[in-house]
JSON list of C-alpha atoms in Angstrom, two decimals:
[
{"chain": "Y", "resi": 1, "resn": "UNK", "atom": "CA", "xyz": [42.38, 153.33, 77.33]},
{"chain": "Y", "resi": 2, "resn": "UNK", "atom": "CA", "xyz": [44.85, 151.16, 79.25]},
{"chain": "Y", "resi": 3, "resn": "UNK", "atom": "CA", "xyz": [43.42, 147.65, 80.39]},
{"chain": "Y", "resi": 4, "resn": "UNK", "atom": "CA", "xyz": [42.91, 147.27, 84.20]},
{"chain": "Y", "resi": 5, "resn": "UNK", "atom": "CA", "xyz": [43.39, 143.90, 85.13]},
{"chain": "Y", "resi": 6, "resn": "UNK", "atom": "CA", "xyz": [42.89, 144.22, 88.82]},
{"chain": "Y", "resi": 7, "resn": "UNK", "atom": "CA", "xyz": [39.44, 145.83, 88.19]},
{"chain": "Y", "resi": 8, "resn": "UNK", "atom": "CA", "xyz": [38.72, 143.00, 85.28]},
{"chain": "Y", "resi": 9, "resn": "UNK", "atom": "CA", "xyz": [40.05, 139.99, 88.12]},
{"chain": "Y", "resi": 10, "resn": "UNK", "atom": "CA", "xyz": [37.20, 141.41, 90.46]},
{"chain": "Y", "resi": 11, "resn": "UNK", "atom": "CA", "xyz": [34.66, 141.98, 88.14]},
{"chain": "Y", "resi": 12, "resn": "UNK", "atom": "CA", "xyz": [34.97, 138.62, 85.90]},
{"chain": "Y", "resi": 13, "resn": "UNK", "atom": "CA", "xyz": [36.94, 135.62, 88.07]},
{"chain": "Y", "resi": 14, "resn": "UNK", "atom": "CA", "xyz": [33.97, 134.06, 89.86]},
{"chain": "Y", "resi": 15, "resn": "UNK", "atom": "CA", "xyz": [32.13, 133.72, 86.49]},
{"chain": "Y", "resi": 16, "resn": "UNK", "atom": "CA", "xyz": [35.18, 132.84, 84.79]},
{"chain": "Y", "resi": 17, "resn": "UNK", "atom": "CA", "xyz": [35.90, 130.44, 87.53]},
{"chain": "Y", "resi": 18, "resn": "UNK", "atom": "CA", "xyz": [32.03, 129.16, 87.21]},
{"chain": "Y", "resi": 19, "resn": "UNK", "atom": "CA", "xyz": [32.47, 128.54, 83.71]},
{"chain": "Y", "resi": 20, "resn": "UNK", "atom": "CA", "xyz": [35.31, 126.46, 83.77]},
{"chain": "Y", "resi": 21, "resn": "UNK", "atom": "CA", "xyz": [34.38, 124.18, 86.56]},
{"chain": "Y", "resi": 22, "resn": "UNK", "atom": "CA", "xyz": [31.13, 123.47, 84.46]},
{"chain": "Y", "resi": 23, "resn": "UNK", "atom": "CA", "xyz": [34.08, 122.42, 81.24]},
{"chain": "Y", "resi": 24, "resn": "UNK", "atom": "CA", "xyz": [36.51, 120.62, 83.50]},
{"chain": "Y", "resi": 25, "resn": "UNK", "atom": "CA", "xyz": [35.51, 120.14, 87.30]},
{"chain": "Y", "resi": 26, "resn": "UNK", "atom": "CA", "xyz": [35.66, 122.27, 90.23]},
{"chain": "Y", "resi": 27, "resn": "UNK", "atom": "CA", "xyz": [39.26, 119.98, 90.97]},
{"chain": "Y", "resi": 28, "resn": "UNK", "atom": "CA", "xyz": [41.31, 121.70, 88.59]},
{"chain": "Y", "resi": 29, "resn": "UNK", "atom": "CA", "xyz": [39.01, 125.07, 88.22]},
{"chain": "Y", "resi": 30, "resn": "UNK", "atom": "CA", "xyz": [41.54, 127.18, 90.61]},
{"chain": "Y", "resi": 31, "resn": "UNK", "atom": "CA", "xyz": [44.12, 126.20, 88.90]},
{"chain": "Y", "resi": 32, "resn": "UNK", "atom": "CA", "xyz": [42.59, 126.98, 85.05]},
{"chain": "Y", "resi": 33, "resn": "UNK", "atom": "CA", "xyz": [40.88, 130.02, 86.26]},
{"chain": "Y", "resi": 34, "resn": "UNK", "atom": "CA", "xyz": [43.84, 131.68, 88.07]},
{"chain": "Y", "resi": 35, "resn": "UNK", "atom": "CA", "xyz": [45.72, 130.65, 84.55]},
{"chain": "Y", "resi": 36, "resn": "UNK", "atom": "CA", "xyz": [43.01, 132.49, 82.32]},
{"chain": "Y", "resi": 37, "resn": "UNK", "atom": "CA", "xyz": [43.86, 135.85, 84.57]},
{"chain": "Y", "resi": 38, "resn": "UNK", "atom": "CA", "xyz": [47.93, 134.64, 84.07]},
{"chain": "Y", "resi": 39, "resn": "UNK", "atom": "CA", "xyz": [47.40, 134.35, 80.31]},
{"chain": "Y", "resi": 40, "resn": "UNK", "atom": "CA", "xyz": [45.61, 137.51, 80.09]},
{"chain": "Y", "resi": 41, "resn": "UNK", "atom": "CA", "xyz": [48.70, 139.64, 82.45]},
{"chain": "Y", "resi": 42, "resn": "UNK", "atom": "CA", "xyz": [50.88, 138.30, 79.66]},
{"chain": "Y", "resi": 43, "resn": "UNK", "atom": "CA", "xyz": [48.74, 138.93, 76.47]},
{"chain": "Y", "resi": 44, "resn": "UNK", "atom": "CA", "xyz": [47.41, 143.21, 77.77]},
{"chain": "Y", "resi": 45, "resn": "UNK", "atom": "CA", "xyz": [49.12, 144.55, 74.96]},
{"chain": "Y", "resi": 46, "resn": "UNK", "atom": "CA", "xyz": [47.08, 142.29, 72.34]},
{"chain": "Y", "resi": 47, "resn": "UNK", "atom": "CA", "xyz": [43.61, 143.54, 74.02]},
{"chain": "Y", "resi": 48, "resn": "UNK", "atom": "CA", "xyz": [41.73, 145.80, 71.32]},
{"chain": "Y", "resi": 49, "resn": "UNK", "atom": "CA", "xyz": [39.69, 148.39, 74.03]},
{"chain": "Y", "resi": 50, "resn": "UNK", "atom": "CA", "xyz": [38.06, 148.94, 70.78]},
{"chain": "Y", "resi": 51, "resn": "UNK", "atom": "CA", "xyz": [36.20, 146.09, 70.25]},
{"chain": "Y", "resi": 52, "resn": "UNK", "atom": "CA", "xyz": [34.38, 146.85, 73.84]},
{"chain": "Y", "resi": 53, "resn": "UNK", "atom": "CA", "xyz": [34.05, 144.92, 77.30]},
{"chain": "Y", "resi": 54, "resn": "UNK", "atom": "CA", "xyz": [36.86, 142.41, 78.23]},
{"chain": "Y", "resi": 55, "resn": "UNK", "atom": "CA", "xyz": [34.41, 140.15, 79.40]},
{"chain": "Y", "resi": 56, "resn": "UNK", "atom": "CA", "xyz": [34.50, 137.93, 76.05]},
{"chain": "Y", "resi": 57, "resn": "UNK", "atom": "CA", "xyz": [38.64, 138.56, 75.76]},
{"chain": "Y", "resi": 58, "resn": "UNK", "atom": "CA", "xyz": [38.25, 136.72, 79.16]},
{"chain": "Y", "resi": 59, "resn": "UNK", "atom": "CA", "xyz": [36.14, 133.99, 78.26]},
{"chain": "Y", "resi": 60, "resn": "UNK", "atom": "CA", "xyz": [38.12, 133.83, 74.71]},
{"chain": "Y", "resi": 61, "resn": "UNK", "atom": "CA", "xyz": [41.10, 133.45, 77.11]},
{"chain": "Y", "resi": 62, "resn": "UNK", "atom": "CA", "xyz": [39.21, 130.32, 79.27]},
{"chain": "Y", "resi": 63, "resn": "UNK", "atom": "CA", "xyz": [38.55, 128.59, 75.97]},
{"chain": "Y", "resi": 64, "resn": "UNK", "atom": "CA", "xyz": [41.66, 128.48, 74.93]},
{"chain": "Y", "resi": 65, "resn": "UNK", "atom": "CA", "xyz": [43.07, 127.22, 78.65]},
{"chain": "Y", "resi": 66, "resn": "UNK", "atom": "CA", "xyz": [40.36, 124.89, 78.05]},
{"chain": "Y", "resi": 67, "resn": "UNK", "atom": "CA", "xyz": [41.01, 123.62, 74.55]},
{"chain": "Y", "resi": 68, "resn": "UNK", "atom": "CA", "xyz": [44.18, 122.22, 75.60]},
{"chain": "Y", "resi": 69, "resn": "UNK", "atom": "CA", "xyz": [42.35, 120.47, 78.23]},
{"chain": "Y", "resi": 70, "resn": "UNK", "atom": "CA", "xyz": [40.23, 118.71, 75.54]},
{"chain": "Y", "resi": 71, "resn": "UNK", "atom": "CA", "xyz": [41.10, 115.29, 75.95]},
{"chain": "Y", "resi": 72, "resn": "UNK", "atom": "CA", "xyz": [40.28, 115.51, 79.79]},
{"chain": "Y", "resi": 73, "resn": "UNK", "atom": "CA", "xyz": [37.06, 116.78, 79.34]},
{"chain": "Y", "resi": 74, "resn": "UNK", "atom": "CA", "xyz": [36.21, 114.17, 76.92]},
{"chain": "Y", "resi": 75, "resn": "UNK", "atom": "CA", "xyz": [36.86, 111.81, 78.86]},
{"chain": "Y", "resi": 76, "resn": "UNK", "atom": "CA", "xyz": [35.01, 113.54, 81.77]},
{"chain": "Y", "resi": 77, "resn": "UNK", "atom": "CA", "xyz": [31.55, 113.40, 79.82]},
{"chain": "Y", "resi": 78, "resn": "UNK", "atom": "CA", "xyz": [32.21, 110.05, 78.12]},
{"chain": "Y", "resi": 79, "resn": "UNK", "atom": "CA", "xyz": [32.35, 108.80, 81.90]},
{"chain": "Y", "resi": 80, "resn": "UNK", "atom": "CA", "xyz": [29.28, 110.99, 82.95]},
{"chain": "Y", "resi": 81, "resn": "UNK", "atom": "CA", "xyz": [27.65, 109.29, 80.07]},
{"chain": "Y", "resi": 82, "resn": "UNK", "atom": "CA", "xyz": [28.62, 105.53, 80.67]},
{"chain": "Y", "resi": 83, "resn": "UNK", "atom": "CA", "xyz": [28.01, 105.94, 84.41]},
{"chain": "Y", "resi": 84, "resn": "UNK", "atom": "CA", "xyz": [25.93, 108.34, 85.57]},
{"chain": "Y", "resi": 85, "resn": "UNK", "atom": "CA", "xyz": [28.15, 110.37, 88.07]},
{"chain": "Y", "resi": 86, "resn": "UNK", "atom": "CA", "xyz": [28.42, 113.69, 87.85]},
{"chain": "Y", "resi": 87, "resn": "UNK", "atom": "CA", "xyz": [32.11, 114.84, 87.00]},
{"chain": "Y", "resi": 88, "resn": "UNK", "atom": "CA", "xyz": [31.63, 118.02, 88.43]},
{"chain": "Y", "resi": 89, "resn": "UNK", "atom": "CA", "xyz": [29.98, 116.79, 91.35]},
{"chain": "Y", "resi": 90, "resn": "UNK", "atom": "CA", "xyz": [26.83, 119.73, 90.93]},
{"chain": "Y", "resi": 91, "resn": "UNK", "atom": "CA", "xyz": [23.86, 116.60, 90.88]},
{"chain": "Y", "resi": 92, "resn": "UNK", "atom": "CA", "xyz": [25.00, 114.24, 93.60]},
{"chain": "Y", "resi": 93, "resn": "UNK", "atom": "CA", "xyz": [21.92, 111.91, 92.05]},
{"chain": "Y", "resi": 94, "resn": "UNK", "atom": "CA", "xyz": [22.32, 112.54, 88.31]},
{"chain": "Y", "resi": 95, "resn": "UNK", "atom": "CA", "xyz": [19.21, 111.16, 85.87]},
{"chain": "Y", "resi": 96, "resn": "UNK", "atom": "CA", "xyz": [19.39, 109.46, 82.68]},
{"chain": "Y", "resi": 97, "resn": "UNK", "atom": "CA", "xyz": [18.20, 112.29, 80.99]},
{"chain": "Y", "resi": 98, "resn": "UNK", "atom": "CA", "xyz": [21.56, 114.11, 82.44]},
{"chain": "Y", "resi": 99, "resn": "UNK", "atom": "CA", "xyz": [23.60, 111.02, 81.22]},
{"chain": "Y", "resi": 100, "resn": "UNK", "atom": "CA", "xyz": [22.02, 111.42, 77.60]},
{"chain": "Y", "resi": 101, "resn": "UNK", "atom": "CA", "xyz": [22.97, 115.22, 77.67]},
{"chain": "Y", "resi": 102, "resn": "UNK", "atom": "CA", "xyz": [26.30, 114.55, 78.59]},
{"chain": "Y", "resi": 103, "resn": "UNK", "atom": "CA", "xyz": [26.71, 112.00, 75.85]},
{"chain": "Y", "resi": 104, "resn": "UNK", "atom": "CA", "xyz": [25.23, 114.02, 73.44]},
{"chain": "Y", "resi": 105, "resn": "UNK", "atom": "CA", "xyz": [27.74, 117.00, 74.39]},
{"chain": "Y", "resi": 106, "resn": "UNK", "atom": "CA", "xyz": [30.68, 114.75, 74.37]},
{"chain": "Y", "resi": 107, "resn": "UNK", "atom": "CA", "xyz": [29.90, 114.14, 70.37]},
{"chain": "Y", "resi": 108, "resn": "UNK", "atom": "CA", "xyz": [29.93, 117.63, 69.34]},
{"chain": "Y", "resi": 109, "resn": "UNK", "atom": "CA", "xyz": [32.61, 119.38, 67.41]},
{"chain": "Y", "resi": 110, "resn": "UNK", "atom": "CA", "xyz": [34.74, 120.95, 69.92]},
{"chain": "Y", "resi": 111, "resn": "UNK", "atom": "CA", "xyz": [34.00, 124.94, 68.03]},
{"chain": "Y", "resi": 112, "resn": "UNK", "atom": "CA", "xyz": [30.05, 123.86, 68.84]},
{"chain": "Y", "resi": 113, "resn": "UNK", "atom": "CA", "xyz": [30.33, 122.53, 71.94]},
{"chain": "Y", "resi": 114, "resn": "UNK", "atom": "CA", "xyz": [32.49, 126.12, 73.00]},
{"chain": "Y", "resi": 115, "resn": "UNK", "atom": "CA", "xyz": [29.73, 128.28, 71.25]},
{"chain": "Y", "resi": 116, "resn": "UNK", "atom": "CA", "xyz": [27.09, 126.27, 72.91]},
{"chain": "Y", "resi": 117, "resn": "UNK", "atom": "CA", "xyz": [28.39, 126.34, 76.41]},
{"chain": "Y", "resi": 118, "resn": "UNK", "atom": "CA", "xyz": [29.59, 130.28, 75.88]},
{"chain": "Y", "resi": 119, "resn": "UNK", "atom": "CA", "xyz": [25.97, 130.99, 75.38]},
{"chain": "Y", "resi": 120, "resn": "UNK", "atom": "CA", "xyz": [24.45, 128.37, 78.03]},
{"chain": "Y", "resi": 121, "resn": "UNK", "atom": "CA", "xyz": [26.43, 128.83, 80.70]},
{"chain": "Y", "resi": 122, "resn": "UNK", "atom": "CA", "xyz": [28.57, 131.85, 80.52]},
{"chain": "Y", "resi": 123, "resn": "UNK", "atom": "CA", "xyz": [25.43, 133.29, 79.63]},
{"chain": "Y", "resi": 124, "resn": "UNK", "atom": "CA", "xyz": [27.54, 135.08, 76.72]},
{"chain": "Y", "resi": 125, "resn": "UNK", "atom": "CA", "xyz": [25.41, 136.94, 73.59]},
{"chain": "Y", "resi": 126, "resn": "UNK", "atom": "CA", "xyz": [26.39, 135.84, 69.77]},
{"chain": "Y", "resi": 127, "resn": "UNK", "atom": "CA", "xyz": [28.52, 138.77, 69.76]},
{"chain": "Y", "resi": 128, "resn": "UNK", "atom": "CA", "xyz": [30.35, 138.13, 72.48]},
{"chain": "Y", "resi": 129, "resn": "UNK", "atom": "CA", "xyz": [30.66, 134.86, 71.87]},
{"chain": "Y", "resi": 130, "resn": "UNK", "atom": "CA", "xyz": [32.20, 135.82, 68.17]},
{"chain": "Y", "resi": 131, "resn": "UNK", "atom": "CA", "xyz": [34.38, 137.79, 70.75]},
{"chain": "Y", "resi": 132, "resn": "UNK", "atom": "CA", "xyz": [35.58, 135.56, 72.91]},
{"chain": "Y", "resi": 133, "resn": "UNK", "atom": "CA", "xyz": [36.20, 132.88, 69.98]},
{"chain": "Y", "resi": 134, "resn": "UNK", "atom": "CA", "xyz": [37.93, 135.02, 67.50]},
{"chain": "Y", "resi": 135, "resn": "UNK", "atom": "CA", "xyz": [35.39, 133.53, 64.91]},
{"chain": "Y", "resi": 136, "resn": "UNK", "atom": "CA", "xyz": [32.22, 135.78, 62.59]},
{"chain": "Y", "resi": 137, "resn": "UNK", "atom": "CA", "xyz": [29.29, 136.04, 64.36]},
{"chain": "Y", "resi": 138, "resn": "UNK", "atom": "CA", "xyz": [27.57, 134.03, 61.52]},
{"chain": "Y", "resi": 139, "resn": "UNK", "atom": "CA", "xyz": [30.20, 131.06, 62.32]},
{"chain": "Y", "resi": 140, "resn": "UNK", "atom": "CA", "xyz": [28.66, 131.76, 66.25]},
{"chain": "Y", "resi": 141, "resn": "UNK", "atom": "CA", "xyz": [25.27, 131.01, 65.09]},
{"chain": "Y", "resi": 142, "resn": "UNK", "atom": "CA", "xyz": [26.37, 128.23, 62.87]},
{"chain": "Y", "resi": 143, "resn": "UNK", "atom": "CA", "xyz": [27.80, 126.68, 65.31]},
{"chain": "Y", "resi": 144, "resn": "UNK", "atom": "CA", "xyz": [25.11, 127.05, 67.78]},
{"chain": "Y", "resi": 145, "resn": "UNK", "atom": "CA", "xyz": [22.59, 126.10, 65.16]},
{"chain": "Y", "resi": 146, "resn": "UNK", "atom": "CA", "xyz": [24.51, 122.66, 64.45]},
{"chain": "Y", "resi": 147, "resn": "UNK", "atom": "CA", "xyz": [24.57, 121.98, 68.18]},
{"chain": "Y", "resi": 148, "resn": "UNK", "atom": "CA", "xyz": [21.37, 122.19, 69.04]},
{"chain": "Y", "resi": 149, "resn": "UNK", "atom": "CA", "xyz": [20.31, 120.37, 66.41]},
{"chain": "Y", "resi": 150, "resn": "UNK", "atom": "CA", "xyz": [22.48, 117.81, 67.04]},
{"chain": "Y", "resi": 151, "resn": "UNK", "atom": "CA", "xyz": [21.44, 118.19, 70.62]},
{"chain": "Y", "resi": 152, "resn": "UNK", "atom": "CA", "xyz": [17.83, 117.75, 69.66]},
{"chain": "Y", "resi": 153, "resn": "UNK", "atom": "CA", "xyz": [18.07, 114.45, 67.45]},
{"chain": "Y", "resi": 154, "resn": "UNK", "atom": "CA", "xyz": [20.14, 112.88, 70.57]},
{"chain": "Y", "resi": 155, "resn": "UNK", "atom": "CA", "xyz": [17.82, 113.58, 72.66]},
{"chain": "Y", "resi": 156, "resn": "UNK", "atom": "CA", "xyz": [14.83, 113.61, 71.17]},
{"chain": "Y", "resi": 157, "resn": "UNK", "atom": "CA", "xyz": [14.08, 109.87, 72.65]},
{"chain": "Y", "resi": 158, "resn": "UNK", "atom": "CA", "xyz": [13.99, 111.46, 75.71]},
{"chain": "Y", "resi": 159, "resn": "UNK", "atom": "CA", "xyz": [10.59, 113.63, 74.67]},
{"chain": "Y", "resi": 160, "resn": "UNK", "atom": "CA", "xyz": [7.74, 111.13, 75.12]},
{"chain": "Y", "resi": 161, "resn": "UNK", "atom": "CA", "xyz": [4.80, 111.80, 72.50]},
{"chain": "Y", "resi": 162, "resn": "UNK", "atom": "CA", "xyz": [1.45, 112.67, 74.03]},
{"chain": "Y", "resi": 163, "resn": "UNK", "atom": "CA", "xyz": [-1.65, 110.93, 73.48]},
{"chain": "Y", "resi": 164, "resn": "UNK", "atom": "CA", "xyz": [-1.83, 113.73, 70.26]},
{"chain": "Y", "resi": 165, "resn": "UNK", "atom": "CA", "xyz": [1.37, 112.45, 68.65]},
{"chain": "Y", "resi": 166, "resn": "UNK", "atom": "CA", "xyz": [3.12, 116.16, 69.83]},
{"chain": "Y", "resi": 167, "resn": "UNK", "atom": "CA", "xyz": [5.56, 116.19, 72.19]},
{"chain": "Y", "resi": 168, "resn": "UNK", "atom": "CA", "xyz": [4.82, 116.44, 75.92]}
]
């Protein structure tokens, strides 16, 4: 089965496109997104139609772009979380809760912080995740596990106690 690109553009650039203006701002998401579908023209022949949808190629494709983008986005969140402006420009009155979450993703391992956004807002499953990272499906949940829980401990002075001690 020979890989249609045109059909694949259609189908998968606005969520490709959604997904990296989430990473990296909607400034440069044109340009990263429209380099995804570039990268992918030039790498056809490695696609496995075996291994099912192109979807997760795709978004293994993005994270890549956006791996060698790293240091930008880093910077990006560190900003978010010293100053409360939203890099992307999606909460034009961003809380300190937002702030905190931003921190808290700008500490992660870059691997967890990929699986963790894959699956939050590419809205990818485990397996495509695994996919789209080139990584076992156990190292997926691994990774997810680690960043939530590092996600949780950050944030967790966020969650005021109720009267009961539990968590409101």
């Amino acid at each position: 089965m020979e890989l249609d690109l045109g059909a694949a553009f259609e189908q998968h650039f606005d969520a490709i496109h959604r997904y990296v203006a989430r990473r990296i701002g909607t400034d440069a998401a044109d340009d990263l997104a429209a380099l995804v579908f570039a990268e992918a023209v030039a790498s056809a022949s490695r696609f496995d139609a075996a291994r099912g949808d192109v979807r997760p190629w795709l978004f293994g494709i993005a994270s890549n772009v956006l791996r060698r983008q790293r240091r930008r986005e880093q910077a990006m969140w560190r900003a978010y979380a010293r100053h409360g402006v939203d890099p992307v420009g999606i909460d034009a009155a961003p809380r300190d809760d937002e702030r905190a979450v931003a921190r808290a993703l700008a500490t992660l391992r870059s691997g967890d912080r990929d699986a963790l956004l894959l699956l939050a807002w590419a809205d990818l499953t485990y397996e495509e995740i695994a996919a789209a990272l080139d990584v076992p499906i156990g190292t997926v949940r691994s990774r997810i596990h680690r960043a939530r829980a590092r996600l949780r401990q950050a944030l967790a002075p966020l969650v005021a106690p109720d009267v009961e001690g539990e968590p409101a």
